[in-house]
Short mmCIF file of C-alpha atoms in Angstrom, two decimals:
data_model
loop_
_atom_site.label_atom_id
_atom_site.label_comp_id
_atom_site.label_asym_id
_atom_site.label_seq_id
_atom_site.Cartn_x
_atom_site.Cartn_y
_atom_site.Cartn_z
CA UNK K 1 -19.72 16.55 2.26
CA UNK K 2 -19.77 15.03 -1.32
CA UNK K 3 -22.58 15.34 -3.30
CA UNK K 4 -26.02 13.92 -3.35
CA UNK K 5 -25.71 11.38 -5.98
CA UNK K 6 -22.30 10.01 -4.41
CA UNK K 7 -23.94 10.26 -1.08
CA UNK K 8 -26.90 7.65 -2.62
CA UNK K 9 -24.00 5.86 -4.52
CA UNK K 10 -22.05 5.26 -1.23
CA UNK K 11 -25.25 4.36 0.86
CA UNK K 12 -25.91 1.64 -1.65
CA UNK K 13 -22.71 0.21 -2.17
CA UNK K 14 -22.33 0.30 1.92
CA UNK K 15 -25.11 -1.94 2.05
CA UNK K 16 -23.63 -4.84 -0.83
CA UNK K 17 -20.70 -5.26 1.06
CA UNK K 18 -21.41 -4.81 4.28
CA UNK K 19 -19.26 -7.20 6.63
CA UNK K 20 -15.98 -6.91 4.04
CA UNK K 21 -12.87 -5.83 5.27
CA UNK K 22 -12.27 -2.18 4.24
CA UNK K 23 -9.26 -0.65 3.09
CA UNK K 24 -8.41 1.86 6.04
CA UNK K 25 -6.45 5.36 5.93
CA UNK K 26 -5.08 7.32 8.33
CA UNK K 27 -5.57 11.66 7.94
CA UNK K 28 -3.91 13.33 10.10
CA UNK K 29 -4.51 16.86 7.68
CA UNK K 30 -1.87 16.63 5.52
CA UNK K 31 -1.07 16.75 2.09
CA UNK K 32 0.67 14.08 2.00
CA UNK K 33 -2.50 11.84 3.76
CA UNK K 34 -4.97 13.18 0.68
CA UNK K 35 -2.75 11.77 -2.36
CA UNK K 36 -2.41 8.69 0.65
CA UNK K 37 -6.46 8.26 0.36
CA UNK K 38 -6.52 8.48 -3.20
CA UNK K 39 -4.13 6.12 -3.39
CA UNK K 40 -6.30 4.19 -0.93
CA UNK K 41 -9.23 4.82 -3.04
CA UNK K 42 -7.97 3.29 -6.48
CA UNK K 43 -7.08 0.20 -4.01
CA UNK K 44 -10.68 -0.25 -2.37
CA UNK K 45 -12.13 -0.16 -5.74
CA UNK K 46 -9.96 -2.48 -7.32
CA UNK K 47 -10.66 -5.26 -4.50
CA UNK K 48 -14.61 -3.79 -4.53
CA UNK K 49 -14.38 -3.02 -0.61
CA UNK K 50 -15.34 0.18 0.66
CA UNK K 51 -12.94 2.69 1.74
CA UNK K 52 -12.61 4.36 5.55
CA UNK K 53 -10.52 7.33 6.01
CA UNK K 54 -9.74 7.69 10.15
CA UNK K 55 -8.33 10.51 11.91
CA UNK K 56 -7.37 9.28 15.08
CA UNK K 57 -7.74 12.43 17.77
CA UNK K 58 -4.51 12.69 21.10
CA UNK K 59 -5.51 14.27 23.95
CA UNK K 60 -4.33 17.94 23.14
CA UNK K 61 -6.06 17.90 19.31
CA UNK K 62 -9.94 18.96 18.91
CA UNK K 63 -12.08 16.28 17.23
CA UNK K 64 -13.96 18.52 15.23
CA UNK K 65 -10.32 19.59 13.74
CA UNK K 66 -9.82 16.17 12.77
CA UNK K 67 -13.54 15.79 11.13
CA UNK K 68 -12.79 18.41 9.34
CA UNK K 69 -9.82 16.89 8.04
CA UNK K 70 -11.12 13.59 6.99
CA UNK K 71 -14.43 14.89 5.15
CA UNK K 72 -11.58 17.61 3.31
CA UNK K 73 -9.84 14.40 2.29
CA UNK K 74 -13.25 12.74 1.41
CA UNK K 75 -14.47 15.62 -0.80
CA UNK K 76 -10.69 15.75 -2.57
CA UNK K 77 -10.98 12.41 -3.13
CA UNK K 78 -14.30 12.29 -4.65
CA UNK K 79 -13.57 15.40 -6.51
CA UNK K 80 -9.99 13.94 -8.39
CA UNK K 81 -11.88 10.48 -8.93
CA UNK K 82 -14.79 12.35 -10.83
CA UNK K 83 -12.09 14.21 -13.17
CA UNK K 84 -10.11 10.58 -13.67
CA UNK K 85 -12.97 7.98 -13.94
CA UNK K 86 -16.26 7.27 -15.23
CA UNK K 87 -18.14 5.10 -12.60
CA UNK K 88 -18.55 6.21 -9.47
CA UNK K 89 -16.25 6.10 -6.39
CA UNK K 90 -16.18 3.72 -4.19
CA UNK K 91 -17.71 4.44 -0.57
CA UNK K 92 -16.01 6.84 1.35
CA UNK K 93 -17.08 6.46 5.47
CA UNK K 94 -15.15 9.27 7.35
CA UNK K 95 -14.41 8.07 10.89
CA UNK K 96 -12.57 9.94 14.27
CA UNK K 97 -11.42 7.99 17.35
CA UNK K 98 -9.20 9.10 20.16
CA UNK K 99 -6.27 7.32 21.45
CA UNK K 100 -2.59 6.81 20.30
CA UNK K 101 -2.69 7.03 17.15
CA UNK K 102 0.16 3.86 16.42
CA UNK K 103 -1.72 2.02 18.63
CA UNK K 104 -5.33 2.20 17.45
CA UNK K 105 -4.25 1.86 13.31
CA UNK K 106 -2.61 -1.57 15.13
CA UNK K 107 -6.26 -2.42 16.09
CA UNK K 108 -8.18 -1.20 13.47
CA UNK K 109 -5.24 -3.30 10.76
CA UNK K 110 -6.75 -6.77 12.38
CA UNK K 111 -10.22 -5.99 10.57
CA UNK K 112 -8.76 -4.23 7.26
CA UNK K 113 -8.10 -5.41 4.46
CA UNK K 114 -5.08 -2.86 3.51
CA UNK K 115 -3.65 0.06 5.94
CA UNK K 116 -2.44 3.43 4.05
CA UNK K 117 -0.57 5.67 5.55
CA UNK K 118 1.29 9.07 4.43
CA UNK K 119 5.14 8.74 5.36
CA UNK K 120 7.14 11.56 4.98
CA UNK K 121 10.11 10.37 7.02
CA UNK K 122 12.01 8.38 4.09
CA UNK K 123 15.61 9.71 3.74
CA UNK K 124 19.28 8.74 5.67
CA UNK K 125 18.22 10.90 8.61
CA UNK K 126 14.69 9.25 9.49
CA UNK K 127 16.60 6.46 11.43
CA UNK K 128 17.26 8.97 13.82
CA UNK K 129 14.05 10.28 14.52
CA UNK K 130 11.59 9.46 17.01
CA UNK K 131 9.52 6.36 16.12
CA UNK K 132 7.23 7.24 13.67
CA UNK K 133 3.54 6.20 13.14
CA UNK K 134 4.21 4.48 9.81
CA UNK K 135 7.03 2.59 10.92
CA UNK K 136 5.57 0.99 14.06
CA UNK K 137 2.64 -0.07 11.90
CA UNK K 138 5.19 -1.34 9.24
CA UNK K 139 6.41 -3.32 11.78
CA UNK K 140 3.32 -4.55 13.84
CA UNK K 141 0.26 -4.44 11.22
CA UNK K 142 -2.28 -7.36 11.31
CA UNK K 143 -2.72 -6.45 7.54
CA UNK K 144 -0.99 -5.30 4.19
CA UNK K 145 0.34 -1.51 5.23
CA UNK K 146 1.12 0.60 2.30
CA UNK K 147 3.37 3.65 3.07
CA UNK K 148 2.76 6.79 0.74
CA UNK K 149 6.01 9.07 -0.26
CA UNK K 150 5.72 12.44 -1.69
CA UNK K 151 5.89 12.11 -5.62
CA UNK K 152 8.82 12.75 -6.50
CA UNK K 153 8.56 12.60 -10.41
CA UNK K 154 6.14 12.05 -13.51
CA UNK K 155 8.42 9.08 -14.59
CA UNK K 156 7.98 7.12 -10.97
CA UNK K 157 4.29 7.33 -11.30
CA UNK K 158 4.27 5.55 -14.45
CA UNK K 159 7.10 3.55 -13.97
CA UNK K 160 7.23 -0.44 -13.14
CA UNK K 161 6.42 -2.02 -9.74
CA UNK K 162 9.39 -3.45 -7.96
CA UNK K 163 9.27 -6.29 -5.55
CA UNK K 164 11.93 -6.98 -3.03
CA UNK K 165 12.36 -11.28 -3.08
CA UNK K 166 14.50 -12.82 -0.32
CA UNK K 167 12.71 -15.90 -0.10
CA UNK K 168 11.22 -17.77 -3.18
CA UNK K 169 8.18 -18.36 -0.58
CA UNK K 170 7.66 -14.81 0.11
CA UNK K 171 4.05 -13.40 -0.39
CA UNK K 172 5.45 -10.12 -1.79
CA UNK K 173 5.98 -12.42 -5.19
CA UNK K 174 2.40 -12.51 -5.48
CA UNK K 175 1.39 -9.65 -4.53
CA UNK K 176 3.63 -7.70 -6.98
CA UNK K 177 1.89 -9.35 -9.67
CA UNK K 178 -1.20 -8.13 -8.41
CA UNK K 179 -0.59 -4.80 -7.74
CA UNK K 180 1.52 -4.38 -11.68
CA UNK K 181 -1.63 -5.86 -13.01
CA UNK K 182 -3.51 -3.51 -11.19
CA UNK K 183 -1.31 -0.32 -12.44
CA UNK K 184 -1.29 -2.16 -16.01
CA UNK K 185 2.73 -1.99 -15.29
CA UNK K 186 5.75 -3.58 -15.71
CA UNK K 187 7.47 -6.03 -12.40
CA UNK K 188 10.80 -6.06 -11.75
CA UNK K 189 11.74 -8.63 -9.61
CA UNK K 190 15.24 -7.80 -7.75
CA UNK K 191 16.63 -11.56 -6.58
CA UNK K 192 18.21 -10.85 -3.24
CA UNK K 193 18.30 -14.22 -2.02
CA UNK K 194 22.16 -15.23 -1.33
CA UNK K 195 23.66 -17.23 -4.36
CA UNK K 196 24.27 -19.96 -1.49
CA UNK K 197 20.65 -20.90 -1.49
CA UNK K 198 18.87 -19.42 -4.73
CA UNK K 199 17.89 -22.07 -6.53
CA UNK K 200 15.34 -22.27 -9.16
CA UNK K 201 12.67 -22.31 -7.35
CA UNK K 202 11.89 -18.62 -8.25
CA UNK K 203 11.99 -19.08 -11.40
CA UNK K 204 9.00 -21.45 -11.78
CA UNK K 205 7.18 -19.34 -9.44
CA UNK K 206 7.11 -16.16 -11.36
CA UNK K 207 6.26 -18.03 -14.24
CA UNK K 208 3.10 -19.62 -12.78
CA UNK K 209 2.23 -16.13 -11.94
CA UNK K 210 2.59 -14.81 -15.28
CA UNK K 211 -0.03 -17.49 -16.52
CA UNK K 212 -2.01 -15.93 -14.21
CA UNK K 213 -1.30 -12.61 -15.20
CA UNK K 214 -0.10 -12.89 -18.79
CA UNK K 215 -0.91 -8.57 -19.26
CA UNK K 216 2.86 -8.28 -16.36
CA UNK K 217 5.92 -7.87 -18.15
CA UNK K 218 8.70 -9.27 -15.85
CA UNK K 219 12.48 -8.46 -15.78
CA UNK K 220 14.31 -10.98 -13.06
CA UNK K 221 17.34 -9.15 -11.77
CA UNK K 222 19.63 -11.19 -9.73
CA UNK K 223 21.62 -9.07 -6.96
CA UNK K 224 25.21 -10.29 -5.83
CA UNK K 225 26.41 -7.25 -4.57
CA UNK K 226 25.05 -4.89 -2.04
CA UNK K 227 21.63 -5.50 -1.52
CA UNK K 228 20.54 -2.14 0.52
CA UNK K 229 22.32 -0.29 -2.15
CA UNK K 230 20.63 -2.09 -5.40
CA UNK K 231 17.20 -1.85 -3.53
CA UNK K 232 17.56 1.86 -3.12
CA UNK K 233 18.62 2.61 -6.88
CA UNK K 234 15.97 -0.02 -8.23
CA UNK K 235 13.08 2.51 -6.45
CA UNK K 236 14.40 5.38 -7.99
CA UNK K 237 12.03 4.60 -11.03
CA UNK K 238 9.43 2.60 -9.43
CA UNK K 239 5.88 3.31 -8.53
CA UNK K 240 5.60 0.95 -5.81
CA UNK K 241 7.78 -1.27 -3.87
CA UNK K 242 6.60 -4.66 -2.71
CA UNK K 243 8.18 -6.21 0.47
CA UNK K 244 7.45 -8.97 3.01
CA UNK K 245 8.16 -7.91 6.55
CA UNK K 246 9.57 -11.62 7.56
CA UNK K 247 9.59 -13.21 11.05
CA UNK K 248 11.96 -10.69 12.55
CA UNK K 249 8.90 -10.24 15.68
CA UNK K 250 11.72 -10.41 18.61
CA UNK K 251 13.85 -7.27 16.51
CA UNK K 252 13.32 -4.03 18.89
CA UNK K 253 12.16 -2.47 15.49
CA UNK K 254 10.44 -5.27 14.63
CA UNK K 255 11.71 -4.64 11.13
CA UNK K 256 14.11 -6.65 9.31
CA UNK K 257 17.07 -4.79 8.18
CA UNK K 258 16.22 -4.88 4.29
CA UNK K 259 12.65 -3.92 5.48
CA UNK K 260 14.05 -1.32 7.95
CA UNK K 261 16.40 -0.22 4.90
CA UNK K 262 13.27 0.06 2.06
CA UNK K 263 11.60 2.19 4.93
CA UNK K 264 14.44 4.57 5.31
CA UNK K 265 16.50 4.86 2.21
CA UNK K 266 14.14 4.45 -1.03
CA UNK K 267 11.54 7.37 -2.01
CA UNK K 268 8.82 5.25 -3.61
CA UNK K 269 5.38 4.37 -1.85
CA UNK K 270 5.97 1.17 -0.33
CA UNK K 271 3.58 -2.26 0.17
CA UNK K 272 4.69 -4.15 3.38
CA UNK K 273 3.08 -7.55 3.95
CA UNK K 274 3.12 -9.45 7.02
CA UNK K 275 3.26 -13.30 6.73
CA UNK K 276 0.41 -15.23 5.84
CA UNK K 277 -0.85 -12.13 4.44
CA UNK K 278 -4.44 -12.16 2.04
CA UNK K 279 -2.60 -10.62 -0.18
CA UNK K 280 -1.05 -13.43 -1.33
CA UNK K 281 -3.83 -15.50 -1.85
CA UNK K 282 -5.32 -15.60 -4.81
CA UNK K 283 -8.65 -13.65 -3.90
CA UNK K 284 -6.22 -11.19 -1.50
CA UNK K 285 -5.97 -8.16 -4.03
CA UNK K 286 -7.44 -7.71 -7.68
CA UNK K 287 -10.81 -9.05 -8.86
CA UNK K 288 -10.88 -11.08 -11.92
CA UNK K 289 -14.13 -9.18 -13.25
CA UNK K 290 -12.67 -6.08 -13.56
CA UNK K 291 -12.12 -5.17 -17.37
CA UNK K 292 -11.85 -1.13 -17.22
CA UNK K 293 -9.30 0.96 -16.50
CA UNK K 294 -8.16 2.37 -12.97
CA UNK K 295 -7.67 5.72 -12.36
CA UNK K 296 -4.04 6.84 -12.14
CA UNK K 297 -2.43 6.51 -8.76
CA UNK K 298 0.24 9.58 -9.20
#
């Protein structure tokens, strides 16, 4: 549905890096799943993998309904990159299966590179609802899932990444510094470990990763008191929060409880990795030839 020249643009790109694992959406008509594929857009080009947006069809919904809803989000995409960058978008392959849709995004995670999702079920009450898509696939994702709030504010779009530590192994550490490069933003890191076992470990860690990234301003905030509670008021400014999901497989949730608390209490987008997660390596997230500015993610 795009034009001709980003139709030739995507057909050529397609064919460069064909066999890389894409950065997957879900569209399920939404709002909320458009800014989601933006978002997922400005990710796919910063890694230079191409970018699928799937509607995945139940058995009472038409599949033409939800074609029409992932070339809409195609064409809004492509239209809102045109207005905020100069080089061209990366490709866009709309795609409709049937099937539940928690369990198919499950499948279709193994092969991806990143999983974005709209989430619209963040607040105290969202704990009570029936399981939602974005939290099973929080919780059982083969890859990075990245959970898209509403925007709530000018100041949170712009405003620093924040990355949950409760290990000084985590690969959230890493990946924070990628995605605040990324944004050109500021990292906070919010030290949740208990005081029993911190050590200063973490310390050395973030600043090998500043040598890597010297452009990330850091701020190291230690937390002795609540934890839920200083998560929750960190994201009230952030653009991004940055989590591991931890070995926490036998949970019925399968969500740790500061994972299962950042899902249900903060307002921000949020970047869950699963252990042993590319994202943490050091080819996982953001190219080292890129030298021009992303598009804004608000």
């Amino acid at each position: 549905m795009g034009s001709e020249t980003c139709g030739e643009t995507s057909k050529s790109v397609v064919g460069h890096q064909e066999g890389q694992a894409p950065v997957i959406v879900g569209i399920d008509g939404s709002e909320l799943a458009v800014r989601a594929a933006y978002w997922a857009a400005v990710e796919a080009d910063a890694r230079h993998v191409p970018l699928q947006l799937v509607h995945i069809a139940t058995h009472d919904e038409v599949s033409l309904e939800g074609l029409e809803s992932v070339l809409t989000a195609r064409q809004a995409v492509i239209d809102r990159w045109a207005r905020t960058c100069e080089r061209p978008s990366p490709a866009i392959e709309p795609l409709v299966l049937g099937g539940d849709p928690a369990a198919r995004l499950t499948e279709l995670s193994a092969g991806a590179a990143l999983l974005v999702l709209g989430d619209n079920q963040a607040g105290p009450l969202a704990g009570l609802l029936r399981g939602s898509v974005a939290a099973t696939l929080a919780g059982a994702g083969r890859c990075p899932v990245a959970l898209i709030r509403p925007l709530r504010s000018a100041a949170s779009a712009v405003g620093p990444v924040l990355v949950a530590v409760e290990d000084a192994g985590s690969p959230a550490l890493p990946a924070a510094f990628r995605a605040a490069a990324t944004r050109h933003s500021a990292l906070v890191v919010a030290d949740l470990r208990r005081r029993a076992v911190a050590d200063g470990d973490l310390d050395d860690l973030i600043a090998r990763h500043q040598r890597q990234f010297p452009i990330v301003t850091v701020q190291c905030v230690a937390v002795a008191g609540d934890r839920a509670v200083a998560l929750e008021r960190f994201s009230a400014t952030t653009q991004l929060l940055v989590i591991a999901r931890g070995g926490y497989g036998k949970l019925r949730t399968h969500l740790n409880p500061m994972l299962h608390m950042a899902l249900h209490h903060t307002q921000c987008p949020v970047l869950v990795l699963p252990e042993g997660s590319p994202a943490a390596t050091d080819n996982g997230h953001l190219r080292g030839d890129r030298t021009t500015a992303l598009p804004a993610f608000g």
